[in-house]
Amino acid sequence: MDGSIEKSKIQTLYEACSLVFSQKEPPSFQQIQWLKNLLGIFEAKDVGIDEFGICGSPSSSQNENKGQICVQSISEITYIHIHECDDFSIGVFCFPAGGALPLHDHPGMTVFSKVLYGSVYVKAYDWVLKVDTSSSTSKTLGLASRVREEIIMRAPCETSVLYPTSGGNIHSFTALTPCTILDVLTPPYSDDLGRPSTYFSLFPLSSLPDYVVLEERDLPEDLVVRGAPYMGPQIDAGHDFC
Ligand SMILES: [Fe+2]
């Protein structure tokens, strides 16, 4: 034995994100692939989530899922915050079956998403023509194109990446089974820095099936996203680049 302690996957991911996203230029293709590969080996248990157990059951109280979030027992969309700094954020969304995150955007952001467990139905669009309403009080409105046919992301699957102007910057999720998605956002959402999360209503164009009109809408009243504590390995930010 050499006495060394194996680094957790989340620590490795954190350090890689710090290195790549603290540079003042967009990540290279190689760096994107590196991060995709790092995310690609994550399993639910690596972020403190038990994909099989039902917390509170007689068996779970006495074995290994103690101290973990149990996906099967989640009844509302739940966000588990893992880390945030100026350059990026890391977190996990847990969905009950049928849970839906309506169409929303990621302004100026690159987002890596890895489905850790379960399956989710995804619709994704990119702006073609966006009406600039930043100097007025009117709602954001524009024409968007469908990125691809609607898809089902089912674990295990490749890490998906969306970019500021391509890859499906505006998307919606509907969970087909209980599921969990590990997200890395760079830079993070920030109302103060002009990167709010905006939700959209969608209007199909019958004559142009690959295009839709999107109009900003209020936060859906029936959307509930609750928070839960992160129960996985802690990140050592001792070498924080942020
Ligand atoms: Fe999103």
PDB file of C-alpha atoms and ligand atoms in Angstrom:
ATOM      1  CA  MET A   1       0.000   0.000   0.000  1.00  0.00           C
ATOM      2  CA  ASP A   2       1.330   3.432  -0.889  1.00  0.00           C
ATOM      3  CA  GLY A   3      -1.030   5.263   1.456  1.00  0.00           C
ATOM      4  CA  SER A   4      -2.477   7.432  -1.299  1.00  0.00           C
ATOM      5  CA  ILE A   5      -6.186   8.206  -1.328  1.00  0.00           C
ATOM      6  CA  GLU A   6      -7.966   7.794  -4.624  1.00  0.00           C
ATOM      7  CA  LYS A   7      -9.423  11.044  -5.883  1.00  0.00           C
ATOM      8  CA  SER A   8     -13.206  11.071  -6.239  1.00  0.00           C
ATOM      9  CA  LYS A   9     -14.732  11.549  -9.687  1.00  0.00           C
ATOM     10  CA  ILE A  10     -16.377  14.777  -8.568  1.00  0.00           C
ATOM     11  CA  GLN A  11     -13.028  16.134  -7.386  1.00  0.00           C
ATOM     12  CA  THR A  12     -11.419  15.244 -10.717  1.00  0.00           C
ATOM     13  CA  LEU A  13     -14.304  16.911 -12.568  1.00  0.00           C
ATOM     14  CA  TYR A  14     -14.090  20.013 -10.390  1.00  0.00           C
ATOM     15  CA  GLU A  15     -10.350  20.372 -10.996  1.00  0.00           C
ATOM     16  CA  ALA A  16     -10.751  19.868 -14.741  1.00  0.00           C
ATOM     17  CA  CYS A  17     -13.554  22.467 -14.887  1.00  0.00           C
ATOM     18  CA  SER A  18     -11.445  24.915 -12.861  1.00  0.00           C
ATOM     19  CA  LEU A  19      -8.542  24.476 -15.241  1.00  0.00           C
ATOM     20  CA  VAL A  20     -10.543  24.766 -18.462  1.00  0.00           C
ATOM     21  CA  PHE A  21     -13.114  27.399 -17.524  1.00  0.00           C
ATOM     22  CA  SER A  22     -10.776  29.801 -15.735  1.00  0.00           C
ATOM     23  CA  GLN A  23      -8.951  30.486 -19.006  1.00  0.00           C
ATOM     24  CA  LYS A  24     -10.223  33.602 -20.724  1.00  0.00           C
ATOM     25  CA  GLU A  25     -10.926  31.938 -24.024  1.00  0.00           C
ATOM     26  CA  PRO A  26     -13.513  29.380 -25.148  1.00  0.00           C
ATOM     27  CA  PRO A  27     -12.659  25.737 -24.447  1.00  0.00           C
ATOM     28  CA  SER A  28     -10.962  23.923 -27.304  1.00  0.00           C
ATOM     29  CA  PHE A  29     -12.468  20.861 -29.001  1.00  0.00           C
ATOM     30  CA  GLN A  30      -9.988  18.663 -27.099  1.00  0.00           C
ATOM     31  CA  GLN A  31     -10.936  20.220 -23.773  1.00  0.00           C
ATOM     32  CA  ILE A  32     -14.639  19.704 -24.488  1.00  0.00           C
ATOM     33  CA  GLN A  33     -13.949  16.051 -25.312  1.00  0.00           C
ATOM     34  CA  TRP A  34     -11.919  15.665 -22.125  1.00  0.00           C
ATOM     35  CA  LEU A  35     -14.742  17.020 -19.975  1.00  0.00           C
ATOM     36  CA  LYS A  36     -17.307  14.913 -21.834  1.00  0.00           C
ATOM     37  CA  ASN A  37     -15.240  11.823 -21.128  1.00  0.00           C
ATOM     38  CA  LEU A  38     -14.856  12.709 -17.451  1.00  0.00           C
ATOM     39  CA  LEU A  39     -18.617  13.152 -17.124  1.00  0.00           C
ATOM     40  CA  GLY A  40     -19.175   9.997 -19.151  1.00  0.00           C
ATOM     41  CA  ILE A  41     -17.915   7.706 -16.403  1.00  0.00           C
ATOM     42  CA  PHE A  42     -20.146   9.128 -13.657  1.00  0.00           C
ATOM     43  CA  GLU A  43     -22.784   6.949 -12.036  1.00  0.00           C
ATOM     44  CA  ALA A  44     -25.528   8.126  -9.698  1.00  0.00           C
ATOM     45  CA  LYS A  45     -23.689   6.801  -6.657  1.00  0.00           C
ATOM     46  CA  ASP A  46     -20.713   9.096  -7.468  1.00  0.00           C
ATOM     47  CA  VAL A  47     -22.829  12.110  -6.484  1.00  0.00           C
ATOM     48  CA  GLY A  48     -24.480  10.530  -3.453  1.00  0.00           C
ATOM     49  CA  ILE A  49     -27.576   9.232  -5.184  1.00  0.00           C
ATOM     50  CA  ASP A  50     -29.029   5.760  -4.724  1.00  0.00           C
ATOM     51  CA  GLU A  51     -30.842   4.925  -7.943  1.00  0.00           C
ATOM     52  CA  PHE A  52     -32.354   1.703  -6.588  1.00  0.00           C
ATOM     53  CA  GLY A  53     -33.191   2.296  -2.935  1.00  0.00           C
ATOM     54  CA  ILE A  54     -36.344   3.762  -1.469  1.00  0.00           C
ATOM     55  CA  CYS A  55     -35.257   5.867   1.483  1.00  0.00           C
ATOM     56  CA  GLY A  56     -37.154   5.033   4.617  1.00  0.00           C
ATOM     57  CA  SER A  57     -37.767   1.421   3.674  1.00  0.00           C
ATOM     58  CA  PRO A  58     -36.769  -1.139   6.321  1.00  0.00           C
ATOM     59  CA  SER A  59     -33.865  -2.377   4.249  1.00  0.00           C
ATOM     60  CA  SER A  60     -32.529   1.055   3.377  1.00  0.00           C
ATOM     61  CA  SER A  61     -32.247   2.167   6.982  1.00  0.00           C
ATOM     62  CA  GLN A  62     -29.603  -0.372   7.754  1.00  0.00           C
ATOM     63  CA  ASN A  63     -27.448  -0.579   4.686  1.00  0.00           C
ATOM     64  CA  GLU A  64     -25.429   1.302   2.162  1.00  0.00           C
ATOM     65  CA  ASN A  65     -28.001   3.806   0.941  1.00  0.00           C
ATOM     66  CA  LYS A  66     -28.054   5.483   4.309  1.00  0.00           C
ATOM     67  CA  GLY A  67     -26.994   9.089   3.801  1.00  0.00           C
ATOM     68  CA  GLN A  68     -27.847   9.123   0.107  1.00  0.00           C
ATOM     69  CA  ILE A  69     -30.615  10.716  -1.933  1.00  0.00           C
ATOM     70  CA  CYS A  70     -32.986   8.003  -3.146  1.00  0.00           C
ATOM     71  CA  VAL A  71     -34.300   8.723  -6.627  1.00  0.00           C
ATOM     72  CA  GLN A  72     -37.253   6.341  -6.358  1.00  0.00           C
ATOM     73  CA  SER A  73     -38.692   8.251  -3.410  1.00  0.00           C
ATOM     74  CA  ILE A  74     -38.533  11.725  -5.011  1.00  0.00           C
ATOM     75  CA  SER A  75     -41.970  13.164  -5.790  1.00  0.00           C
ATOM     76  CA  GLU A  76     -40.952  16.627  -7.077  1.00  0.00           C
ATOM     77  CA  ILE A  77     -38.186  17.878  -9.352  1.00  0.00           C
ATOM     78  CA  THR A  78     -35.194  18.311  -7.073  1.00  0.00           C
ATOM     79  CA  TYR A  79     -31.971  20.236  -7.632  1.00  0.00           C
ATOM     80  CA  ILE A  80     -28.866  19.262  -5.715  1.00  0.00           C
ATOM     81  CA  HIS A  81     -26.302  22.042  -5.766  1.00  0.00           C
ATOM     82  CA  ILE A  82     -22.728  20.764  -5.739  1.00  0.00           C
ATOM     83  CA  HIS A  83     -20.534  23.754  -6.594  1.00  0.00           C
ATOM     84  CA  GLU A  84     -20.710  27.260  -8.020  1.00  0.00           C
ATOM     85  CA  CYS A  85     -18.077  29.903  -8.712  1.00  0.00           C
ATOM     86  CA  ASP A  86     -17.807  32.762 -11.207  1.00  0.00           C
ATOM     87  CA  ASP A  87     -16.759  30.429 -14.014  1.00  0.00           C
ATOM     88  CA  PHE A  88     -19.001  27.378 -13.687  1.00  0.00           C
ATOM     89  CA  SER A  89     -21.572  25.504 -11.647  1.00  0.00           C
ATOM     90  CA  ILE A  90     -22.084  21.793 -11.036  1.00  0.00           C
ATOM     91  CA  GLY A  91     -25.391  20.309  -9.909  1.00  0.00           C
ATOM     92  CA  VAL A  92     -27.794  17.425 -10.275  1.00  0.00           C
ATOM     93  CA  PHE A  93     -31.445  17.422 -11.288  1.00  0.00           C
ATOM     94  CA  CYS A  94     -33.566  14.530 -10.040  1.00  0.00           C
ATOM     95  CA  PHE A  95     -36.934  13.991 -11.701  1.00  0.00           C
ATOM     96  CA  PRO A  96     -39.847  11.802 -10.684  1.00  0.00           C
ATOM     97  CA  ALA A  97     -41.483   9.970 -13.599  1.00  0.00           C
ATOM     98  CA  GLY A  98     -43.521  12.550 -15.510  1.00  0.00           C
ATOM     99  CA  GLY A  99     -41.626  15.510 -14.041  1.00  0.00           C
ATOM    100  CA  ALA A 100     -41.154  18.223 -16.675  1.00  0.00           C
ATOM    101  CA  LEU A 101     -38.840  21.197 -16.970  1.00  0.00           C
ATOM    102  CA  PRO A 102     -40.475  23.476 -19.556  1.00  0.00           C
ATOM    103  CA  LEU A 103     -38.641  25.186 -22.414  1.00  0.00           C
ATOM    104  CA  HIS A 104     -35.879  27.403 -21.029  1.00  0.00           C
ATOM    105  CA  ASP A 105     -32.651  28.918 -22.343  1.00  0.00           C
ATOM    106  CA  HIS A 106     -29.002  29.181 -21.281  1.00  0.00           C
ATOM    107  CA  PRO A 107     -27.901  32.652 -22.443  1.00  0.00           C
ATOM    108  CA  GLY A 108     -24.251  32.748 -23.497  1.00  0.00           C
ATOM    109  CA  MET A 109     -23.648  29.454 -21.766  1.00  0.00           C
ATOM    110  CA  THR A 110     -22.192  26.044 -22.564  1.00  0.00           C
ATOM    111  CA  VAL A 111     -23.889  23.165 -20.744  1.00  0.00           C
ATOM    112  CA  PHE A 112     -22.746  19.573 -20.310  1.00  0.00           C
ATOM    113  CA  SER A 113     -25.479  17.088 -19.337  1.00  0.00           C
ATOM    114  CA  LYS A 114     -24.976  13.476 -18.358  1.00  0.00           C
ATOM    115  CA  VAL A 115     -28.012  11.281 -17.669  1.00  0.00           C
ATOM    116  CA  LEU A 116     -26.931   9.157 -14.733  1.00  0.00           C
ATOM    117  CA  TYR A 117     -30.062   7.118 -14.360  1.00  0.00           C
ATOM    118  CA  GLY A 118     -33.405   6.655 -16.088  1.00  0.00           C
ATOM    119  CA  SER A 119     -34.688   8.179 -19.309  1.00  0.00           C
ATOM    120  CA  VAL A 120     -35.809  11.638 -20.334  1.00  0.00           C
ATOM    121  CA  TYR A 121     -37.548  13.056 -23.400  1.00  0.00           C
ATOM    122  CA  VAL A 122     -35.790  16.147 -24.778  1.00  0.00           C
ATOM    123  CA  LYS A 123     -36.874  18.863 -27.197  1.00  0.00           C
ATOM    124  CA  ALA A 124     -34.173  21.333 -28.248  1.00  0.00           C
ATOM    125  CA  TYR A 125     -34.005  24.511 -30.328  1.00  0.00           C
ATOM    126  CA  ASP A 126     -31.568  27.267 -31.286  1.00  0.00           C
ATOM    127  CA  TRP A 127     -32.351  30.871 -32.084  1.00  0.00           C
ATOM    128  CA  VAL A 128     -32.463  31.822 -35.742  1.00  0.00           C
ATOM    129  CA  LEU A 129     -33.739  35.330 -35.225  1.00  0.00           C
ATOM    130  CA  LYS A 130     -34.169  36.800 -31.759  1.00  0.00           C
ATOM    131  CA  VAL A 131     -35.805  40.155 -31.163  1.00  0.00           C
ATOM    132  CA  ASP A 132     -33.613  42.174 -28.822  1.00  0.00           C
ATOM    133  CA  THR A 133     -35.768  43.403 -25.962  1.00  0.00           C
ATOM    134  CA  SER A 134     -32.957  44.214 -23.545  1.00  0.00           C
ATOM    135  CA  SER A 135     -33.702  47.949 -23.658  1.00  0.00           C
ATOM    136  CA  SER A 136     -37.461  47.577 -23.307  1.00  0.00           C
ATOM    137  CA  THR A 137     -39.955  45.883 -21.065  1.00  0.00           C
ATOM    138  CA  SER A 138     -41.436  43.707 -23.807  1.00  0.00           C
ATOM    139  CA  LYS A 139     -40.998  39.982 -23.804  1.00  0.00           C
ATOM    140  CA  THR A 140     -38.244  38.173 -25.667  1.00  0.00           C
ATOM    141  CA  LEU A 141     -39.576  36.790 -28.912  1.00  0.00           C
ATOM    142  CA  GLY A 142     -38.029  35.082 -31.891  1.00  0.00           C
ATOM    143  CA  LEU A 143     -37.795  32.368 -34.453  1.00  0.00           C
ATOM    144  CA  ALA A 144     -36.001  29.173 -33.474  1.00  0.00           C
ATOM    145  CA  SER A 145     -35.055  26.041 -35.351  1.00  0.00           C
ATOM    146  CA  ARG A 146     -35.454  22.500 -34.166  1.00  0.00           C
ATOM    147  CA  VAL A 147     -31.980  21.113 -33.469  1.00  0.00           C
ATOM    148  CA  ARG A 148     -32.891  17.515 -34.226  1.00  0.00           C
ATOM    149  CA  GLU A 149     -35.797  15.193 -33.938  1.00  0.00           C
ATOM    150  CA  GLU A 150     -37.056  14.949 -30.411  1.00  0.00           C
ATOM    151  CA  ILE A 151     -34.952  12.380 -28.633  1.00  0.00           C
ATOM    152  CA  ILE A 152     -34.989  10.179 -25.587  1.00  0.00           C
ATOM    153  CA  MET A 153     -31.793  10.234 -23.551  1.00  0.00           C
ATOM    154  CA  ARG A 154     -31.575   6.966 -21.669  1.00  0.00           C
ATOM    155  CA  ALA A 155     -28.790   5.989 -19.273  1.00  0.00           C
ATOM    156  CA  PRO A 156     -26.169   4.896 -19.958  1.00  0.00           C
ATOM    157  CA  CYS A 157     -25.637   7.410 -22.749  1.00  0.00           C
ATOM    158  CA  GLU A 158     -23.042   9.857 -23.963  1.00  0.00           C
ATOM    159  CA  THR A 159     -22.651  13.288 -22.346  1.00  0.00           C
ATOM    160  CA  SER A 160     -24.547  15.906 -24.350  1.00  0.00           C
ATOM    161  CA  VAL A 161     -23.255  19.448 -24.850  1.00  0.00           C
ATOM    162  CA  LEU A 162     -25.118  22.597 -25.835  1.00  0.00           C
ATOM    163  CA  TYR A 163     -23.410  25.854 -26.787  1.00  0.00           C
ATOM    164  CA  PRO A 164     -24.377  29.550 -26.719  1.00  0.00           C
ATOM    165  CA  THR A 165     -25.668  29.510 -30.301  1.00  0.00           C
ATOM    166  CA  SER A 166     -25.864  25.839 -31.263  1.00  0.00           C
ATOM    167  CA  GLY A 167     -26.544  22.346 -30.008  1.00  0.00           C
ATOM    168  CA  GLY A 168     -29.973  23.176 -28.557  1.00  0.00           C
ATOM    169  CA  ASN A 169     -29.467  26.155 -26.234  1.00  0.00           C
ATOM    170  CA  ILE A 170     -33.217  26.211 -25.536  1.00  0.00           C
ATOM    171  CA  HIS A 171     -34.579  22.900 -24.340  1.00  0.00           C
ATOM    172  CA  SER A 172     -37.197  21.092 -22.306  1.00  0.00           C
ATOM    173  CA  PHE A 173     -37.062  17.835 -20.378  1.00  0.00           C
ATOM    174  CA  THR A 174     -39.824  15.398 -19.537  1.00  0.00           C
ATOM    175  CA  ALA A 175     -38.820  12.423 -17.416  1.00  0.00           C
ATOM    176  CA  LEU A 176     -40.174   9.120 -18.706  1.00  0.00           C
ATOM    177  CA  THR A 177     -38.948   7.277 -15.610  1.00  0.00           C
ATOM    178  CA  PRO A 178     -37.410   8.528 -12.381  1.00  0.00           C
ATOM    179  CA  CYS A 179     -34.152   9.997 -13.624  1.00  0.00           C
ATOM    180  CA  THR A 180     -31.104  11.990 -12.674  1.00  0.00           C
ATOM    181  CA  ILE A 181     -29.029  14.407 -14.776  1.00  0.00           C
ATOM    182  CA  LEU A 182     -25.611  15.755 -13.805  1.00  0.00           C
ATOM    183  CA  ASP A 183     -25.131  19.258 -15.243  1.00  0.00           C
ATOM    184  CA  VAL A 184     -22.076  21.492 -15.662  1.00  0.00           C
ATOM    185  CA  LEU A 185     -22.899  25.060 -16.706  1.00  0.00           C
ATOM    186  CA  THR A 186     -20.269  27.548 -17.835  1.00  0.00           C
ATOM    187  CA  PRO A 187     -20.633  30.336 -17.012  1.00  0.00           C
ATOM    188  CA  PRO A 188     -23.418  29.832 -14.444  1.00  0.00           C
ATOM    189  CA  TYR A 189     -26.798  31.537 -14.544  1.00  0.00           C
ATOM    190  CA  SER A 190     -26.610  35.079 -13.162  1.00  0.00           C
ATOM    191  CA  ASP A 191     -29.403  37.660 -13.183  1.00  0.00           C
ATOM    192  CA  ASP A 192     -26.897  40.381 -12.258  1.00  0.00           C
ATOM    193  CA  LEU A 193     -24.597  39.549 -15.184  1.00  0.00           C
ATOM    194  CA  GLY A 194     -27.356  39.302 -17.787  1.00  0.00           C
ATOM    195  CA  ARG A 195     -27.683  35.535 -17.765  1.00  0.00           C
ATOM    196  CA  PRO A 196     -31.145  34.899 -16.313  1.00  0.00           C
ATOM    197  CA  SER A 197     -33.072  31.708 -16.895  1.00  0.00           C
ATOM    198  CA  THR A 198     -36.011  32.506 -19.177  1.00  0.00           C
ATOM    199  CA  TYR A 199     -38.946  30.232 -19.934  1.00  0.00           C
ATOM    200  CA  PHE A 200     -40.713  30.196 -23.296  1.00  0.00           C
ATOM    201  CA  SER A 201     -44.041  29.335 -24.854  1.00  0.00           C
ATOM    202  CA  LEU A 202     -43.783  27.557 -28.187  1.00  0.00           C
ATOM    203  CA  PHE A 203     -45.899  28.251 -31.272  1.00  0.00           C
ATOM    204  CA  PRO A 204     -45.473  25.760 -34.153  1.00  0.00           C
ATOM    205  CA  LEU A 205     -45.429  26.986 -37.738  1.00  0.00           C
ATOM    206  CA  SER A 206     -47.471  24.603 -39.847  1.00  0.00           C
ATOM    207  CA  SER A 207     -45.778  25.687 -43.062  1.00  0.00           C
ATOM    208  CA  LEU A 208     -42.270  25.359 -41.580  1.00  0.00           C
ATOM    209  CA  PRO A 209     -42.213  22.191 -39.457  1.00  0.00           C
ATOM    210  CA  ASP A 210     -38.564  22.599 -38.407  1.00  0.00           C
ATOM    211  CA  TYR A 211     -39.121  26.111 -37.050  1.00  0.00           C
ATOM    212  CA  VAL A 212     -41.115  27.508 -34.126  1.00  0.00           C
ATOM    213  CA  VAL A 213     -41.845  30.905 -32.658  1.00  0.00           C
ATOM    214  CA  LEU A 214     -40.774  31.241 -29.041  1.00  0.00           C
ATOM    215  CA  GLU A 215     -42.159  33.877 -26.705  1.00  0.00           C
ATOM    216  CA  GLU A 216     -40.964  34.569 -23.185  1.00  0.00           C
ATOM    217  CA  ARG A 217     -43.407  33.498 -20.495  1.00  0.00           C
ATOM    218  CA  ASP A 218     -43.617  33.852 -16.747  1.00  0.00           C
ATOM    219  CA  LEU A 219     -42.198  31.133 -14.581  1.00  0.00           C
ATOM    220  CA  PRO A 220     -44.792  28.360 -14.853  1.00  0.00           C
ATOM    221  CA  GLU A 221     -46.928  28.366 -11.708  1.00  0.00           C
ATOM    222  CA  ASP A 222     -47.018  24.599 -11.536  1.00  0.00           C
ATOM    223  CA  LEU A 223     -43.241  24.273 -11.767  1.00  0.00           C
ATOM    224  CA  VAL A 224     -41.812  23.253  -8.429  1.00  0.00           C
ATOM    225  CA  VAL A 225     -38.084  22.698  -8.074  1.00  0.00           C
ATOM    226  CA  ARG A 226     -37.047  21.974  -4.567  1.00  0.00           C
ATOM    227  CA  GLY A 227     -33.533  21.845  -3.217  1.00  0.00           C
ATOM    228  CA  ALA A 228     -31.821  18.957  -1.489  1.00  0.00           C
ATOM    229  CA  PRO A 229     -28.417  18.735   0.147  1.00  0.00           C
ATOM    230  CA  TYR A 230     -25.523  17.193  -1.700  1.00  0.00           C
ATOM    231  CA  MET A 231     -24.640  13.868  -0.073  1.00  0.00           C
ATOM    232  CA  GLY A 232     -21.731  12.770  -2.263  1.00  0.00           C
ATOM    233  CA  PRO A 233     -17.971  13.125  -1.784  1.00  0.00           C
ATOM    234  CA  GLN A 234     -16.999  16.644  -0.819  1.00  0.00           C
ATOM    235  CA  ILE A 235     -14.980  18.830  -3.175  1.00  0.00           C
ATOM    236  CA  ASP A 236     -11.666  20.103  -1.915  1.00  0.00           C
ATOM    237  CA  ALA A 237     -11.532  23.641  -3.320  1.00  0.00           C
ATOM    238  CA  GLY A 238      -8.118  24.237  -1.790  1.00  0.00           C
ATOM    239  CA  HIS A 239      -6.708  24.842  -5.245  1.00  0.00           C
ATOM    240  CA  ASP A 240      -9.664  26.964  -6.346  1.00  0.00           C
ATOM    241  CA  PHE A 241      -8.968  28.740  -9.626  1.00  0.00           C
ATOM    242  CA  CYS A 242     -12.249  30.607  -9.461  1.00  0.00           C
TER     243      CYS A 242
HETATM  244 FE    FE B   1     -31.418  23.422 -19.148  1.00  0.00          FE
END
